[in-house]
Amino acid sequence: MESHIKPIREIHPRVRQIEDVSATLFGESGYYGTSLRDIAERVGISKAGLLHYVTSKDNLLCMVLNDCYDQPTRVNMAVRELLQYDGPVPDDKRLHIPAYFRELATVNEQRPQLVRLFTTMNAEALNPDHPAYEYFRERDAALTEVAYADIWYAPDGVATPEVMMTAYRAMDGVQISWLRNPEHTLLERWDAVERSLFPASIWEGYM
């Protein structure tokens, strides 16, 4: 997870505009379906002017994923802090797994454009030649590391890593369903999954 929780950095307003436009277009049309000319026209600059800021299309996609999608959030910063904890993490500092995923759903509900970007790039990047292929490989490894980290507060006998990985995969599926049909909020959709993944008979007191 460490490599995908980026410190806040100062970004030039024009670069931020380019990244925001690119996130929308990459999410709507995919990486291969979006040209630098499309982005430049939407931003209102020439293609040469765009390349002055981003150097290449591949680099632009990396910028968008790192600066936009991986922006720090409260829940991710809490994970980072515990991963760096010196010694065993006390129970009162451990993170509650159901609350962690509810927070992820709450955050992503506020940024559908970026969730669409992530979902589209994740599917495209199954191809090893895709410029985001390594990003998603590293992200999967980082999430696995987080799932196995001894930072979670869970009932005795629960296989925490397996529960975490199942919940991550479920979240990806719920987000796709939400993007396709936003009639119900992401959090409403996640609530239904949460009841199955974390039944009250086992998880009471750990929610």
CSV table of C-alpha atoms in Angstrom, one decimal:
chain,number,residue,atom,x,y,z
A,1,MET,CA,0.0,0.0,0.0
A,2,GLU,CA,2.9,2.3,0.8
A,3,SER,CA,3.7,3.0,-2.9
A,4,HIS,CA,0.1,3.9,-3.6
A,5,ILE,CA,-0.5,6.4,-0.8
A,6,LYS,CA,1.1,9.5,-2.2
A,7,PRO,CA,2.2,12.5,-0.1
A,8,ILE,CA,0.3,15.7,-0.9
A,9,ARG,CA,2.4,17.7,-3.4
A,10,GLU,CA,2.0,21.1,-5.0
A,11,ILE,CA,0.7,20.8,-8.6
A,12,HIS,CA,0.7,23.6,-11.2
A,13,PRO,CA,-2.9,24.7,-11.9
A,14,ARG,CA,-2.5,24.0,-15.6
A,15,VAL,CA,-1.2,20.5,-14.8
A,16,ARG,CA,-4.1,19.9,-12.5
A,17,GLN,CA,-6.5,21.0,-15.3
A,18,ILE,CA,-4.8,18.6,-17.7
A,19,GLU,CA,-5.0,15.8,-15.2
A,20,ASP,CA,-8.7,16.4,-14.5
A,21,VAL,CA,-9.6,16.5,-18.2
A,22,SER,CA,-7.5,13.4,-18.9
A,23,ALA,CA,-9.1,11.5,-16.0
A,24,THR,CA,-12.5,12.1,-17.5
A,25,LEU,CA,-11.5,11.2,-21.1
A,26,PHE,CA,-9.5,8.1,-20.1
A,27,GLY,CA,-12.4,7.0,-18.0
A,28,GLU,CA,-15.0,7.5,-20.8
A,29,SER,CA,-13.0,6.3,-23.8
A,30,GLY,CA,-10.1,4.3,-22.4
A,31,TYR,CA,-6.4,5.0,-22.9
A,32,TYR,CA,-6.3,3.9,-26.5
A,33,GLY,CA,-9.6,5.6,-27.4
A,34,THR,CA,-8.3,9.0,-26.1
A,35,SER,CA,-5.7,11.0,-28.1
A,36,LEU,CA,-3.4,13.8,-26.9
A,37,ARG,CA,-5.2,16.0,-29.4
A,38,ASP,CA,-8.5,15.2,-27.7
A,39,ILE,CA,-7.1,16.2,-24.4
A,40,ALA,CA,-5.4,19.4,-25.7
A,41,GLU,CA,-8.6,20.6,-27.4
A,42,ARG,CA,-10.6,20.0,-24.2
A,43,VAL,CA,-8.0,21.9,-22.2
A,44,GLY,CA,-7.7,24.7,-24.8
A,45,ILE,CA,-4.1,24.4,-25.7
A,46,SER,CA,-2.1,23.0,-28.6
A,47,LYS,CA,-0.7,19.4,-28.6
A,48,ALA,CA,2.8,20.8,-28.3
A,49,GLY,CA,1.7,22.9,-25.3
A,50,LEU,CA,0.3,19.8,-23.7
A,51,LEU,CA,3.5,17.8,-24.2
A,52,HIS,CA,5.4,20.7,-22.6
A,53,TYR,CA,3.6,19.8,-19.3
A,54,VAL,CA,3.3,16.0,-19.6
A,55,THR,CA,6.2,14.9,-22.0
A,56,SER,CA,4.2,11.8,-23.3
A,57,LYS,CA,0.8,10.1,-23.2
A,58,ASP,CA,2.2,7.2,-21.1
A,59,ASN,CA,3.6,9.7,-18.6
A,60,LEU,CA,0.3,11.6,-18.5
A,61,LEU,CA,-1.6,8.4,-17.6
A,62,CYS,CA,0.9,7.8,-14.7
A,63,MET,CA,0.5,11.3,-13.6
A,64,VAL,CA,-3.3,11.0,-13.5
A,65,LEU,CA,-3.3,7.7,-11.6
A,66,ASN,CA,-0.7,9.0,-9.0
A,67,ASP,CA,-1.9,12.5,-8.6
A,68,CYS,CA,-5.7,12.0,-8.9
A,69,TYR,CA,-6.7,8.5,-8.0
A,70,ASP,CA,-4.0,7.9,-5.4
A,71,GLN,CA,-4.6,11.2,-3.6
A,72,PRO,CA,-4.3,10.7,0.2
A,73,THR,CA,-7.5,10.0,2.1
A,74,ARG,CA,-8.1,9.7,5.8
A,75,VAL,CA,-8.5,6.0,5.8
A,76,ASN,CA,-5.3,5.4,3.7
A,77,MET,CA,-3.3,7.6,5.9
A,78,ALA,CA,-4.5,5.6,8.9
A,79,VAL,CA,-3.3,2.4,7.2
A,80,ARG,CA,0.1,4.0,6.4
A,81,GLU,CA,0.6,5.1,10.0
A,82,LEU,CA,-0.1,1.6,11.4
A,83,LEU,CA,2.2,0.0,8.8
A,84,GLN,CA,5.0,2.2,10.2
A,85,TYR,CA,4.0,1.4,13.8
A,86,ASP,CA,7.0,0.5,16.0
A,87,GLY,CA,6.2,-2.8,17.6
A,88,PRO,CA,2.9,-4.7,18.0
A,89,VAL,CA,-0.2,-2.5,17.3
A,90,PRO,CA,-2.4,-2.3,20.4
A,91,ASP,CA,-6.0,-3.4,20.0
A,92,ASP,CA,-7.3,0.2,20.6
A,93,LYS,CA,-5.3,1.4,17.6
A,94,ARG,CA,-6.2,-1.4,15.2
A,95,LEU,CA,-8.5,-0.7,12.3
A,96,HIS,CA,-12.0,-2.2,12.2
A,97,ILE,CA,-12.3,-4.0,8.8
A,98,PRO,CA,-16.0,-3.3,8.1
A,99,ALA,CA,-15.5,0.4,9.0
A,100,TYR,CA,-12.5,0.6,6.7
A,101,PHE,CA,-14.5,-0.6,3.7
A,102,ARG,CA,-17.4,1.6,4.5
A,103,GLU,CA,-15.0,4.5,4.5
A,104,LEU,CA,-13.6,3.5,1.1
A,105,ALA,CA,-17.2,3.3,-0.3
A,106,THR,CA,-17.9,6.8,1.2
A,107,VAL,CA,-14.8,8.3,-0.3
A,108,ASN,CA,-15.3,6.7,-3.8
A,109,GLU,CA,-19.0,7.7,-3.8
A,110,GLN,CA,-17.8,11.3,-3.9
A,111,ARG,CA,-15.5,10.7,-7.0
A,112,PRO,CA,-17.4,8.7,-9.6
A,113,GLN,CA,-15.2,10.2,-12.4
A,114,LEU,CA,-12.1,8.7,-10.8
A,115,VAL,CA,-13.8,5.4,-10.0
A,116,ARG,CA,-14.7,5.1,-13.7
A,117,LEU,CA,-11.1,5.9,-14.6
A,118,PHE,CA,-9.8,3.2,-12.3
A,119,THR,CA,-12.3,0.6,-13.5
A,120,THR,CA,-11.6,1.3,-17.2
A,121,MET,CA,-7.8,1.3,-16.8
A,122,ASN,CA,-7.9,-1.8,-14.6
A,123,ALA,CA,-9.7,-3.7,-17.3
A,124,GLU,CA,-7.4,-2.4,-20.1
A,125,ALA,CA,-4.3,-3.1,-18.2
A,126,LEU,CA,-4.8,-6.9,-18.3
A,127,ASN,CA,-2.7,-6.5,-21.4
A,128,PRO,CA,1.0,-6.5,-20.4
A,129,ASP,CA,1.7,-3.9,-23.1
A,130,HIS,CA,-0.6,-1.4,-21.4
A,131,PRO,CA,1.2,1.6,-19.8
A,132,ALA,CA,-0.7,1.0,-16.5
A,133,TYR,CA,0.1,-2.7,-16.4
A,134,GLU,CA,2.9,-2.4,-13.8
A,135,TYR,CA,0.8,0.2,-11.8
A,136,PHE,CA,-1.9,-2.4,-11.2
A,137,ARG,CA,0.5,-5.2,-10.6
A,138,GLU,CA,2.2,-3.2,-7.9
A,139,ARG,CA,-1.2,-2.1,-6.5
A,140,ASP,CA,-2.4,-5.7,-6.2
A,141,ALA,CA,0.9,-6.6,-4.3
A,142,ALA,CA,0.4,-3.6,-2.1
A,143,LEU,CA,-3.2,-4.5,-1.2
A,144,THR,CA,-2.1,-8.0,-0.4
A,145,GLU,CA,0.6,-6.7,1.9
A,146,VAL,CA,-2.1,-4.5,3.7
A,147,ALA,CA,-4.4,-7.5,3.9
A,148,TYR,CA,-1.7,-9.6,5.7
A,149,ALA,CA,-0.5,-6.7,7.9
A,150,ASP,CA,-1.1,-7.2,11.6
A,151,ILE,CA,-3.1,-4.0,12.0
A,152,TRP,CA,-6.7,-5.2,11.9
A,153,TYR,CA,-9.2,-5.7,14.7
A,154,ALA,CA,-11.2,-8.8,14.0
A,155,PRO,CA,-12.9,-11.7,15.9
A,156,ASP,CA,-10.9,-14.7,17.0
A,157,GLY,CA,-10.8,-17.4,14.4
A,158,VAL,CA,-11.4,-15.1,11.4
A,159,ALA,CA,-8.9,-15.5,8.6
A,160,THR,CA,-8.3,-11.8,8.2
A,161,PRO,CA,-6.2,-11.8,5.0
A,162,GLU,CA,-8.8,-13.9,3.2
A,163,VAL,CA,-11.6,-11.7,4.4
A,164,MET,CA,-9.7,-8.5,3.3
A,165,MET,CA,-9.0,-9.9,-0.2
A,166,THR,CA,-12.6,-11.0,-0.6
A,167,ALA,CA,-13.8,-7.6,0.4
A,168,TYR,CA,-11.4,-5.8,-2.0
A,169,ARG,CA,-12.7,-7.9,-4.9
A,170,ALA,CA,-16.3,-7.4,-3.8
A,171,MET,CA,-15.7,-3.6,-3.7
A,172,ASP,CA,-14.4,-3.7,-7.3
A,173,GLY,CA,-17.6,-5.5,-8.4
A,174,VAL,CA,-19.9,-3.2,-6.5
A,175,GLN,CA,-18.3,-0.2,-8.0
A,176,ILE,CA,-18.9,-1.5,-11.5
A,177,SER,CA,-22.5,-2.2,-10.7
A,178,TRP,CA,-22.9,1.3,-9.3
A,179,LEU,CA,-21.3,3.0,-12.3
A,180,ARG,CA,-23.6,1.1,-14.6
A,181,ASN,CA,-26.7,1.9,-12.6
A,182,PRO,CA,-26.3,4.8,-10.1
A,183,GLU,CA,-29.9,4.6,-9.0
A,184,HIS,CA,-28.7,3.4,-5.6
A,185,THR,CA,-25.6,5.0,-4.0
A,186,LEU,CA,-22.4,3.2,-3.7
A,187,LEU,CA,-22.7,3.1,0.1
A,188,GLU,CA,-26.2,1.6,-0.2
A,189,ARG,CA,-24.9,-1.1,-2.5
A,190,TRP,CA,-22.0,-1.8,-0.2
A,191,ASP,CA,-24.3,-2.1,2.8
A,192,ALA,CA,-25.9,-5.2,1.3
A,193,VAL,CA,-22.5,-6.8,0.7
A,194,GLU,CA,-21.3,-5.9,4.1
A,195,ARG,CA,-24.1,-7.8,5.8
A,196,SER,CA,-23.0,-11.0,3.9
A,197,LEU,CA,-19.3,-10.5,4.5
A,198,PHE,CA,-19.5,-9.4,8.1
A,199,PRO,CA,-22.5,-11.1,9.7
A,200,ALA,CA,-23.5,-9.6,13.1
A,201,SER,CA,-23.4,-13.0,14.7
A,202,ILE,CA,-19.6,-13.1,14.2
A,203,TRP,CA,-18.6,-9.4,13.9
A,204,GLU,CA,-20.7,-7.8,16.6
A,205,GLY,CA,-18.3,-5.4,18.5
A,206,TYR,CA,-15.9,-5.4,15.6
A,207,MET,CA,-17.8,-3.3,13.1
